[in-house]
PDB file of N, CA and C in Angstrom:
ATOM      1  N   MET A 211     -27.116  26.839  58.266  1.00 61.00           N
ATOM      2  CA  MET A 211     -26.283  28.453  58.477  1.00 61.00           C
ATOM      3  C   MET A 211     -24.834  28.230  57.410  1.00 61.00           C
ATOM      4  N   HIS A 212     -25.439  27.804  56.354  1.00 67.00           N
ATOM      5  CA  HIS A 212     -23.925  27.576  55.209  1.00 67.00           C
ATOM      6  C   HIS A 212     -23.308  28.769  54.944  1.00 67.00           C
ATOM      7  N   ASP A 213     -23.838  30.357  54.752  1.00 72.00           N
ATOM      8  CA  ASP A 213     -23.184  31.362  54.638  1.00 72.00           C
ATOM      9  C   ASP A 213     -22.410  31.411  55.967  1.00 72.00           C
ATOM     10  N   LYS A 214     -21.030  31.711  55.593  1.00 70.00           N
ATOM     11  CA  LYS A 214     -19.856  32.144  56.410  1.00 70.00           C
ATOM     12  C   LYS A 214     -20.033  33.166  56.857  1.00 70.00           C
ATOM     13  N   ASN A 215     -21.246  34.465  56.010  1.00 77.00           N
ATOM     14  CA  ASN A 215     -20.945  35.414  56.641  1.00 77.00           C
ATOM     15  C   ASN A 215     -22.209  36.084  57.229  1.00 77.00           C
ATOM     16  N   ALA A 216     -22.997  35.283  57.367  1.00 82.00           N
ATOM     17  CA  ALA A 216     -24.245  35.192  58.067  1.00 82.00           C
ATOM     18  C   ALA A 216     -24.151  35.051  59.603  1.00 82.00           C
ATOM     19  N   GLN A 217     -24.403  35.712  60.365  1.00 90.00           N
ATOM     20  CA  GLN A 217     -24.163  35.672  61.374  1.00 90.00           C
ATOM     21  C   GLN A 217     -25.722  35.085  62.599  1.00 90.00           C
ATOM     22  N   SER A 218     -26.647  35.370  61.888  1.00 93.00           N
ATOM     23  CA  SER A 218     -27.589  34.193  62.251  1.00 93.00           C
ATOM     24  C   SER A 218     -28.787  33.883  61.552  1.00 93.00           C
ATOM     25  N   LYS A 219     -30.114  32.959  61.476  1.00 93.00           N
ATOM     26  CA  LYS A 219     -31.083  32.232  60.753  1.00 93.00           C
ATOM     27  C   LYS A 219     -32.174  32.869  61.642  1.00 93.00           C
ATOM     28  N   ILE A 220     -33.122  33.324  61.009  1.00 95.00           N
ATOM     29  CA  ILE A 220     -34.156  33.631  61.611  1.00 95.00           C
ATOM     30  C   ILE A 220     -35.532  32.839  61.124  1.00 95.00           C
ATOM     31  N   TRP A 221     -35.867  31.975  61.721  1.00 94.00           N
ATOM     32  CA  TRP A 221     -36.627  31.463  60.839  1.00 94.00           C
ATOM     33  C   TRP A 221     -38.518  31.373  62.024  1.00 94.00           C
ATOM     34  N   PRO A 222     -39.267  31.752  61.138  1.00 96.00           N
ATOM     35  CA  PRO A 222     -41.013  31.950  61.592  1.00 96.00           C
ATOM     36  C   PRO A 222     -41.427  30.262  61.464  1.00 96.00           C
ATOM     37  N   ILE A 223     -40.985  29.752  62.361  1.00 95.00           N
ATOM     38  CA  ILE A 223     -42.179  28.435  62.388  1.00 95.00           C
ATOM     39  C   ILE A 223     -42.767  28.350  63.719  1.00 95.00           C
ATOM     40  N   GLY A 224     -43.860  27.266  63.658  1.00 96.00           N
ATOM     41  CA  GLY A 224     -44.521  27.389  64.646  1.00 96.00           C
ATOM     42  C   GLY A 224     -43.967  26.437  65.970  1.00 96.00           C
ATOM     43  N   GLU A 225     -44.458  26.437  67.271  1.00 95.00           N
ATOM     44  CA  GLU A 225     -43.731  25.840  68.681  1.00 95.00           C
ATOM     45  C   GLU A 225     -43.302  24.490  68.182  1.00 95.00           C
ATOM     46  N   SER A 226     -43.847  23.856  68.015  1.00 96.00           N
ATOM     47  CA  SER A 226     -43.550  22.242  67.909  1.00 96.00           C
ATOM     48  C   SER A 226     -42.187  21.910  66.732  1.00 96.00           C
ATOM     49  N   LYS A 227     -41.966  22.673  65.592  1.00 95.00           N
ATOM     50  CA  LYS A 227     -40.964  22.714  65.394  1.00 95.00           C
ATOM     51  C   LYS A 227     -39.718  23.426  65.788  1.00 95.00           C
ATOM     52  N   ARG A 228     -40.168  24.341  66.293  1.00 95.00           N
ATOM     53  CA  ARG A 228     -39.059  25.182  67.314  1.00 95.00           C
ATOM     54  C   ARG A 228     -38.522  24.492  67.980  1.00 95.00           C
ATOM     55  N   GLN A 229     -39.508  23.592  68.854  1.00 96.00           N
ATOM     56  CA  GLN A 229     -38.692  22.985  70.283  1.00 96.00           C
ATOM     57  C   GLN A 229     -37.666  21.642  69.393  1.00 96.00           C
ATOM     58  N   HIS A 230     -38.550  21.425  68.286  1.00 96.00           N
ATOM     59  CA  HIS A 230     -37.674  20.295  67.545  1.00 96.00           C
ATOM     60  C   HIS A 230     -36.275  20.574  67.298  1.00 96.00           C
ATOM     61  N   VAL A 231     -36.264  21.852  67.061  1.00 95.00           N
ATOM     62  CA  VAL A 231     -35.273  22.039  66.279  1.00 95.00           C
ATOM     63  C   VAL A 231     -34.157  22.049  67.315  1.00 95.00           C
ATOM     64  N   SER A 232     -34.650  23.253  68.271  1.00 95.00           N
ATOM     65  CA  SER A 232     -34.126  23.593  69.438  1.00 95.00           C
ATOM     66  C   SER A 232     -33.071  22.389  70.169  1.00 95.00           C
ATOM     67  N   SER A 233     -34.397  21.155  70.271  1.00 95.00           N
ATOM     68  CA  SER A 233     -33.671  19.798  70.632  1.00 95.00           C
ATOM     69  C   SER A 233     -32.731  19.468  70.054  1.00 95.00           C
ATOM     70  N   MET A 234     -32.709  19.394  68.286  1.00 95.00           N
ATOM     71  CA  MET A 234     -31.425  18.693  67.932  1.00 95.00           C
ATOM     72  C   MET A 234     -30.591  19.464  67.740  1.00 95.00           C
ATOM     73  N   VAL A 235     -30.531  21.140  67.289  1.00 92.00           N
ATOM     74  CA  VAL A 235     -29.052  21.580  68.457  1.00 92.00           C
ATOM     75  C   VAL A 235     -28.502  21.285  69.205  1.00 92.00           C
ATOM     76  N   TYR A 236     -29.316  21.212  70.494  1.00 92.00           N
ATOM     77  CA  TYR A 236     -28.856  20.599  71.960  1.00 92.00           C
ATOM     78  C   TYR A 236     -28.266  19.548  71.663  1.00 92.00           C
ATOM     79  N   ASP A 237     -29.134  18.301  70.744  1.00 93.00           N
ATOM     80  CA  ASP A 237     -28.400  16.874  71.125  1.00 93.00           C
ATOM     81  C   ASP A 237     -27.007  17.182  70.162  1.00 93.00           C
ATOM     82  N   LEU A 238     -27.044  17.716  69.539  1.00 90.00           N
ATOM     83  CA  LEU A 238     -25.469  17.673  68.221  1.00 90.00           C
ATOM     84  C   LEU A 238     -24.732  18.588  68.939  1.00 90.00           C
ATOM     85  N   ALA A 239     -24.612  19.157  70.247  1.00 87.00           N
ATOM     86  CA  ALA A 239     -23.914  20.146  70.505  1.00 87.00           C
ATOM     87  C   ALA A 239     -23.442  21.449  69.782  1.00 87.00           C
ATOM     88  N   VAL A 240     -24.357  21.902  68.942  1.00 86.00           N
ATOM     89  CA  VAL A 240     -23.723  23.164  67.670  1.00 86.00           C
ATOM     90  C   VAL A 240     -23.453  24.079  68.812  1.00 86.00           C
ATOM     91  N   PRO A 241     -22.163  24.776  68.478  1.00 87.00           N
ATOM     92  CA  PRO A 241     -21.897  26.014  69.262  1.00 87.00           C
ATOM     93  C   PRO A 241     -22.442  26.955  68.607  1.00 87.00           C
ATOM     94  N   VAL A 242     -24.287  27.102  68.708  1.00 91.00           N
ATOM     95  CA  VAL A 242     -25.320  28.803  68.335  1.00 91.00           C
ATOM     96  C   VAL A 242     -25.905  28.728  69.650  1.00 91.00           C
ATOM     97  N   LYS A 243     -26.338  29.941  69.867  1.00 93.00           N
ATOM     98  CA  LYS A 243     -27.424  30.429  70.487  1.00 93.00           C
ATOM     99  C   LYS A 243     -29.033  30.567  70.314  1.00 93.00           C
ATOM    100  N   ILE A 244     -29.966  29.976  71.257  1.00 96.00           N
ATOM    101  CA  ILE A 244     -30.588  29.800  70.887  1.00 96.00           C
ATOM    102  C   ILE A 244     -31.886  30.668  71.337  1.00 96.00           C
ATOM    103  N   GLU A 245     -32.815  31.569  70.783  1.00 96.00           N
ATOM    104  CA  GLU A 245     -34.039  32.321  71.149  1.00 96.00           C
ATOM    105  C   GLU A 245     -35.128  32.188  70.493  1.00 96.00           C
ATOM    106  N   THR A 246     -36.080  32.625  70.792  1.00 96.00           N
ATOM    107  CA  THR A 246     -37.321  32.770  70.498  1.00 96.00           C
ATOM    108  C   THR A 246     -37.906  34.166  70.181  1.00 96.00           C
ATOM    109  N   LEU A 247     -38.082  34.319  69.222  1.00 95.00           N
ATOM    110  CA  LEU A 247     -38.730  36.365  69.197  1.00 95.00           C
ATOM    111  C   LEU A 247     -39.950  36.195  68.923  1.00 95.00           C
ATOM    112  N   ARG A 248     -40.435  36.325  70.538  1.00 95.00           N
ATOM    113  CA  ARG A 248     -42.215  36.118  70.311  1.00 95.00           C
ATOM    114  C   ARG A 248     -42.984  37.532  69.907  1.00 95.00           C
ATOM    115  N   GLN A 249     -42.644  37.496  68.971  1.00 93.00           N
ATOM    116  CA  GLN A 249     -43.509  38.885  67.776  1.00 93.00           C
ATOM    117  C   GLN A 249     -44.135  38.200  66.433  1.00 93.00           C
ATOM    118  N   GLY A 250     -45.314  38.633  66.469  1.00 93.00           N
ATOM    119  CA  GLY A 250     -45.427  38.143  65.190  1.00 93.00           C
ATOM    120  C   GLY A 250     -46.611  36.926  65.502  1.00 93.00           C
ATOM    121  N   SER A 251     -47.232  36.117  64.417  1.00 94.00           N
ATOM    122  CA  SER A 251     -47.296  34.748  64.304  1.00 94.00           C
ATOM    123  C   SER A 251     -46.937  34.242  63.177  1.00 94.00           C
ATOM    124  N   PRO A 252     -46.229  32.872  63.228  1.00 95.00           N
ATOM    125  CA  PRO A 252     -45.692  31.991  64.439  1.00 95.00           C
ATOM    126  C   PRO A 252     -44.824  33.096  65.097  1.00 95.00           C
ATOM    127  N   HIS A 253     -44.035  32.879  66.083  1.00 96.00           N
ATOM    128  CA  HIS A 253     -43.093  33.444  66.433  1.00 96.00           C
ATOM    129  C   HIS A 253     -41.849  32.882  65.862  1.00 96.00           C
ATOM    130  N   LYS A 254     -40.744  33.499  65.920  1.00 97.00           N
ATOM    131  CA  LYS A 254     -39.404  32.929  65.019  1.00 97.00           C
ATOM    132  C   LYS A 254     -38.571  32.241  66.171  1.00 97.00           C
ATOM    133  N   LEU A 255     -37.867  31.361  65.450  1.00 96.00           N
ATOM    134  CA  LEU A 255     -36.738  30.745  65.892  1.00 96.00           C
ATOM    135  C   LEU A 255     -35.615  31.670  65.631  1.00 96.00           C
ATOM    136  N   VAL A 256     -34.386  32.007  66.857  1.00 96.00           N
ATOM    137  CA  VAL A 256     -33.240  32.824  65.920  1.00 96.00           C
ATOM    138  C   VAL A 256     -32.743  31.925  66.332  1.00 96.00           C
ATOM    139  N   LEU A 257     -31.225  31.284  64.974  1.00 95.00           N
ATOM    140  CA  LEU A 257     -29.816  30.883  66.186  1.00 95.00           C
ATOM    141  C   LEU A 257     -28.747  31.429  65.505  1.00 95.00           C
ATOM    142  N   THR A 258     -28.039  31.731  66.519  1.00 94.00           N
ATOM    143  CA  THR A 258     -27.237  32.893  66.368  1.00 94.00           C
ATOM    144  C   THR A 258     -25.653  31.927  66.210  1.00 94.00           C
ATOM    145  N   LYS A 259     -24.935  32.195  65.530  1.00 90.00           N
ATOM    146  CA  LYS A 259     -23.733  31.936  65.246  1.00 90.00           C
ATOM    147  C   LYS A 259     -22.742  32.011  66.558  1.00 90.00           C
ATOM    148  N   ASP A 260     -21.643  31.363  67.158  1.00 83.00           N
ATOM    149  CA  ASP A 260     -21.203  31.716  68.036  1.00 83.00           C
ATOM    150  C   ASP A 260     -20.054  31.457  68.275  1.00 83.00           C
ATOM    151  N   ASP A 261     -18.887  32.574  68.669  1.00 82.00           N
ATOM    152  CA  ASP A 261     -17.164  32.486  68.222  1.00 82.00           C
ATOM    153  C   ASP A 261     -16.527  31.194  68.087  1.00 82.00           C
ATOM    154  N   GLU A 262     -17.712  30.048  68.783  1.00 83.00           N
ATOM    155  CA  GLU A 262     -16.367  28.931  69.309  1.00 83.00           C
ATOM    156  C   GLU A 262     -16.833  27.681  67.948  1.00 83.00           C
ATOM    157  N   LEU A 263     -17.911  28.736  67.272  1.00 80.00           N
ATOM    158  CA  LEU A 263     -18.053  27.939  65.424  1.00 80.00           C
ATOM    159  C   LEU A 263     -17.041  27.957  64.794  1.00 80.00           C
ATOM    160  N   TYR A 264     -16.606  29.375  65.025  1.00 81.00           N
ATOM    161  CA  TYR A 264     -15.554  29.922  64.051  1.00 81.00           C
ATOM    162  C   TYR A 264     -13.878  29.403  64.240  1.00 81.00           C
ATOM    163  N   ALA A 265     -14.003  28.984  65.478  1.00 87.00           N
ATOM    164  CA  ALA A 265     -12.391  28.591  66.289  1.00 87.00           C
ATOM    165  C   ALA A 265     -12.878  26.965  65.742  1.00 87.00           C
ATOM    166  N   ILE A 266     -13.633  26.376  66.123  1.00 86.00           N
ATOM    167  CA  ILE A 266     -13.215  24.664  65.437  1.00 86.00           C
ATOM    168  C   ILE A 266     -13.291  24.925  63.902  1.00 86.00           C
ATOM    169  N   SER A 267     -13.846  25.712  62.985  1.00 82.00           N
ATOM    170  CA  SER A 267     -14.191  25.503  61.579  1.00 82.00           C
ATOM    171  C   SER A 267     -12.360  26.021  61.335  1.00 82.00           C
ATOM    172  N   LEU A 268     -11.626  27.029  61.845  1.00 88.00           N
ATOM    173  CA  LEU A 268     -10.564  27.234  62.136  1.00 88.00           C
ATOM    174  C   LEU A 268      -9.343  26.266  62.067  1.00 88.00           C
ATOM    175  N   LYS A 269      -9.409  25.635  63.124  1.00 91.00           N
ATOM    176  CA  LYS A 269      -9.076  23.872  63.935  1.00 91.00           C
ATOM    177  C   LYS A 269      -8.813  23.410  62.329  1.00 91.00           C
ATOM    178  N   ARG A 270     -10.391  22.716  62.004  1.00 88.00           N
ATOM    179  CA  ARG A 270     -10.225  21.617  61.243  1.00 88.00           C
ATOM    180  C   ARG A 270      -9.515  22.012  59.864  1.00 88.00           C
ATOM    181  N   HIS A 271      -9.725  23.648  59.545  1.00 91.00           N
ATOM    182  CA  HIS A 271      -8.990  23.889  58.098  1.00 91.00           C
ATOM    183  C   HIS A 271      -7.422  23.816  58.585  1.00 91.00           C
ATOM    184  N   GLN A 272      -7.084  24.031  59.470  1.00 94.00           N
ATOM    185  CA  GLN A 272      -5.497  24.071  59.953  1.00 94.00           C
ATOM    186  C   GLN A 272      -4.813  22.843  59.692  1.00 94.00           C
ATOM    187  N   LYS A 273      -5.944  21.910  60.460  1.00 94.00           N
ATOM    188  CA  LYS A 273      -5.694  20.266  60.280  1.00 94.00           C
ATOM    189  C   LYS A 273      -5.384  20.246  58.781  1.00 94.00           C
ATOM    190  N   ILE A 274      -6.511  19.767  57.939  1.00 93.00           N
ATOM    191  CA  ILE A 274      -6.648  19.512  56.669  1.00 93.00           C
ATOM    192  C   ILE A 274      -5.430  20.187  56.279  1.00 93.00           C
ATOM    193  N   SER A 275      -5.333  21.342  55.968  1.00 93.00           N
ATOM    194  CA  SER A 275      -4.008  22.223  54.956  1.00 93.00           C
ATOM    195  C   SER A 275      -2.824  21.204  55.879  1.00 93.00           C
ATOM    196  N   GLY A 276      -2.664  21.162  57.018  1.00 93.00           N
ATOM    197  CA  GLY A 276      -1.668  20.581  57.568  1.00 93.00           C
ATOM    198  C   GLY A 276      -1.288  19.026  56.969  1.00 93.00           C
ATOM    199  N   ALA A 277      -2.237  18.517  57.014  1.00 93.00           N
ATOM    200  CA  ALA A 277      -2.225  16.983  56.525  1.00 93.00           C
ATOM    201  C   ALA A 277      -2.292  16.745  55.277  1.00 93.00           C
ATOM    202  N   LEU A 278      -2.709  17.745  53.964  1.00 92.00           N
ATOM    203  CA  LEU A 278      -2.262  17.902  52.612  1.00 92.00           C
ATOM    204  C   LEU A 278      -0.936  17.939  52.722  1.00 92.00           C
ATOM    205  N   ALA A 279      -0.403  19.129  52.880  1.00 92.00           N
ATOM    206  CA  ALA A 279       0.956  19.662  53.124  1.00 92.00           C
ATOM    207  C   ALA A 279       1.851  18.204  53.402  1.00 92.00           C
ATOM    208  N   GLN A 280       1.492  17.439  54.702  1.00 92.00           N
ATOM    209  CA  GLN A 280       2.783  16.418  54.650  1.00 92.00           C
ATOM    210  C   GLN A 280       1.893  15.133  53.448  1.00 92.00           C
ATOM    211  N   LEU A 281       1.128  14.885  53.350  1.00 92.00           N
ATOM    212  CA  LEU A 281       1.150  13.879  51.778  1.00 92.00           C
ATOM    213  C   LEU A 281       2.058  14.651  51.385  1.00 92.00           C
ATOM    214  N   CYS A 282       1.233  16.256  50.493  1.00 91.00           N
ATOM    215  CA  CYS A 282       2.412  15.924  49.080  1.00 91.00           C
ATOM    216  C   CYS A 282       3.986  15.771  49.548  1.00 91.00           C
ATOM    217  N   LEU A 283       4.693  16.224  50.509  1.00 92.00           N
ATOM    218  CA  LEU A 283       5.750  15.821  50.750  1.00 92.00           C
ATOM    219  C   LEU A 283       6.279  14.391  50.577  1.00 92.00           C
ATOM    220  N   ASP A 284       5.339  13.666  51.576  1.00 93.00           N
ATOM    221  CA  ASP A 284       5.550  11.726  51.316  1.00 93.00           C
ATOM    222  C   ASP A 284       5.523  11.797  49.888  1.00 93.00           C
ATOM    223  N   PHE A 285       4.526  12.007  49.144  1.00 92.00           N
ATOM    224  CA  PHE A 285       4.540  11.511  47.415  1.00 92.00           C
ATOM    225  C   PHE A 285       5.197  12.619  46.686  1.00 92.00           C
ATOM    226  N   ASN A 286       5.748  13.445  47.437  1.00 90.00           N
ATOM    227  CA  ASN A 286       6.704  14.222  46.206  1.00 90.00           C
ATOM    228  C   ASN A 286       5.706  14.972  45.350  1.00 90.00           C
ATOM    229  N   ILE A 287       4.645  15.516  45.873  1.00 89.00           N
ATOM    230  CA  ILE A 287       3.690  16.212  44.721  1.00 89.00           C
ATOM    231  C   ILE A 287       3.812  17.996  45.174  1.00 89.00           C
ATOM    232  N   LYS A 288       3.645  18.566  44.057  1.00 85.00           N
ATOM    233  CA  LYS A 288       3.741  20.207  44.642  1.00 85.00           C
ATOM    234  C   LYS A 288       2.492  20.529  45.055  1.00 85.00           C
ATOM    235  N   GLU A 289       2.260  21.214  45.862  1.00 75.00           N
ATOM    236  CA  GLU A 289       0.759  21.309  46.555  1.00 75.00           C
ATOM    237  C   GLU A 289       0.229  22.254  45.548  1.00 75.00           C
ATOM    238  N   ASP A 290       0.745  23.015  44.815  1.00 76.00           N
ATOM    239  CA  ASP A 290      -0.262  24.079  43.902  1.00 76.00           C
ATOM    240  C   ASP A 290      -0.722  23.491  42.581  1.00 76.00           C
ATOM    241  N   ALA A 291      -0.217  21.398  43.005  1.00 70.00           N
ATOM    242  CA  ALA A 291      -0.660  20.871  41.316  1.00 70.00           C
ATOM    243  C   ALA A 291      -2.055  20.270  42.131  1.00 70.00           C
ATOM    244  N   ILE A 292      -2.682  20.251  42.961  1.00 71.00           N
ATOM    245  CA  ILE A 292      -3.814  19.887  43.896  1.00 71.00           C
ATOM    246  C   ILE A 292      -4.904  20.931  43.577  1.00 71.00           C
TER     247      ILE A 292
END
């Protein structure tokens, strides 16, 4: 789910693949809600972004921005030059 504006991804995939993807998401502790939509064939795996995902992304962005600003200060580089 690379699209920052998309809230969810719906995959019409078979049971074994749904289980595999769900297992991978759990194992990696990805903060998304996992549901199976049992309509049609094949059933659909629905992954929905959690608010925690946005908080993690924001914290990471702030950390990287702060590190970049510090590097610019340390090496006397104008931030707009980067």
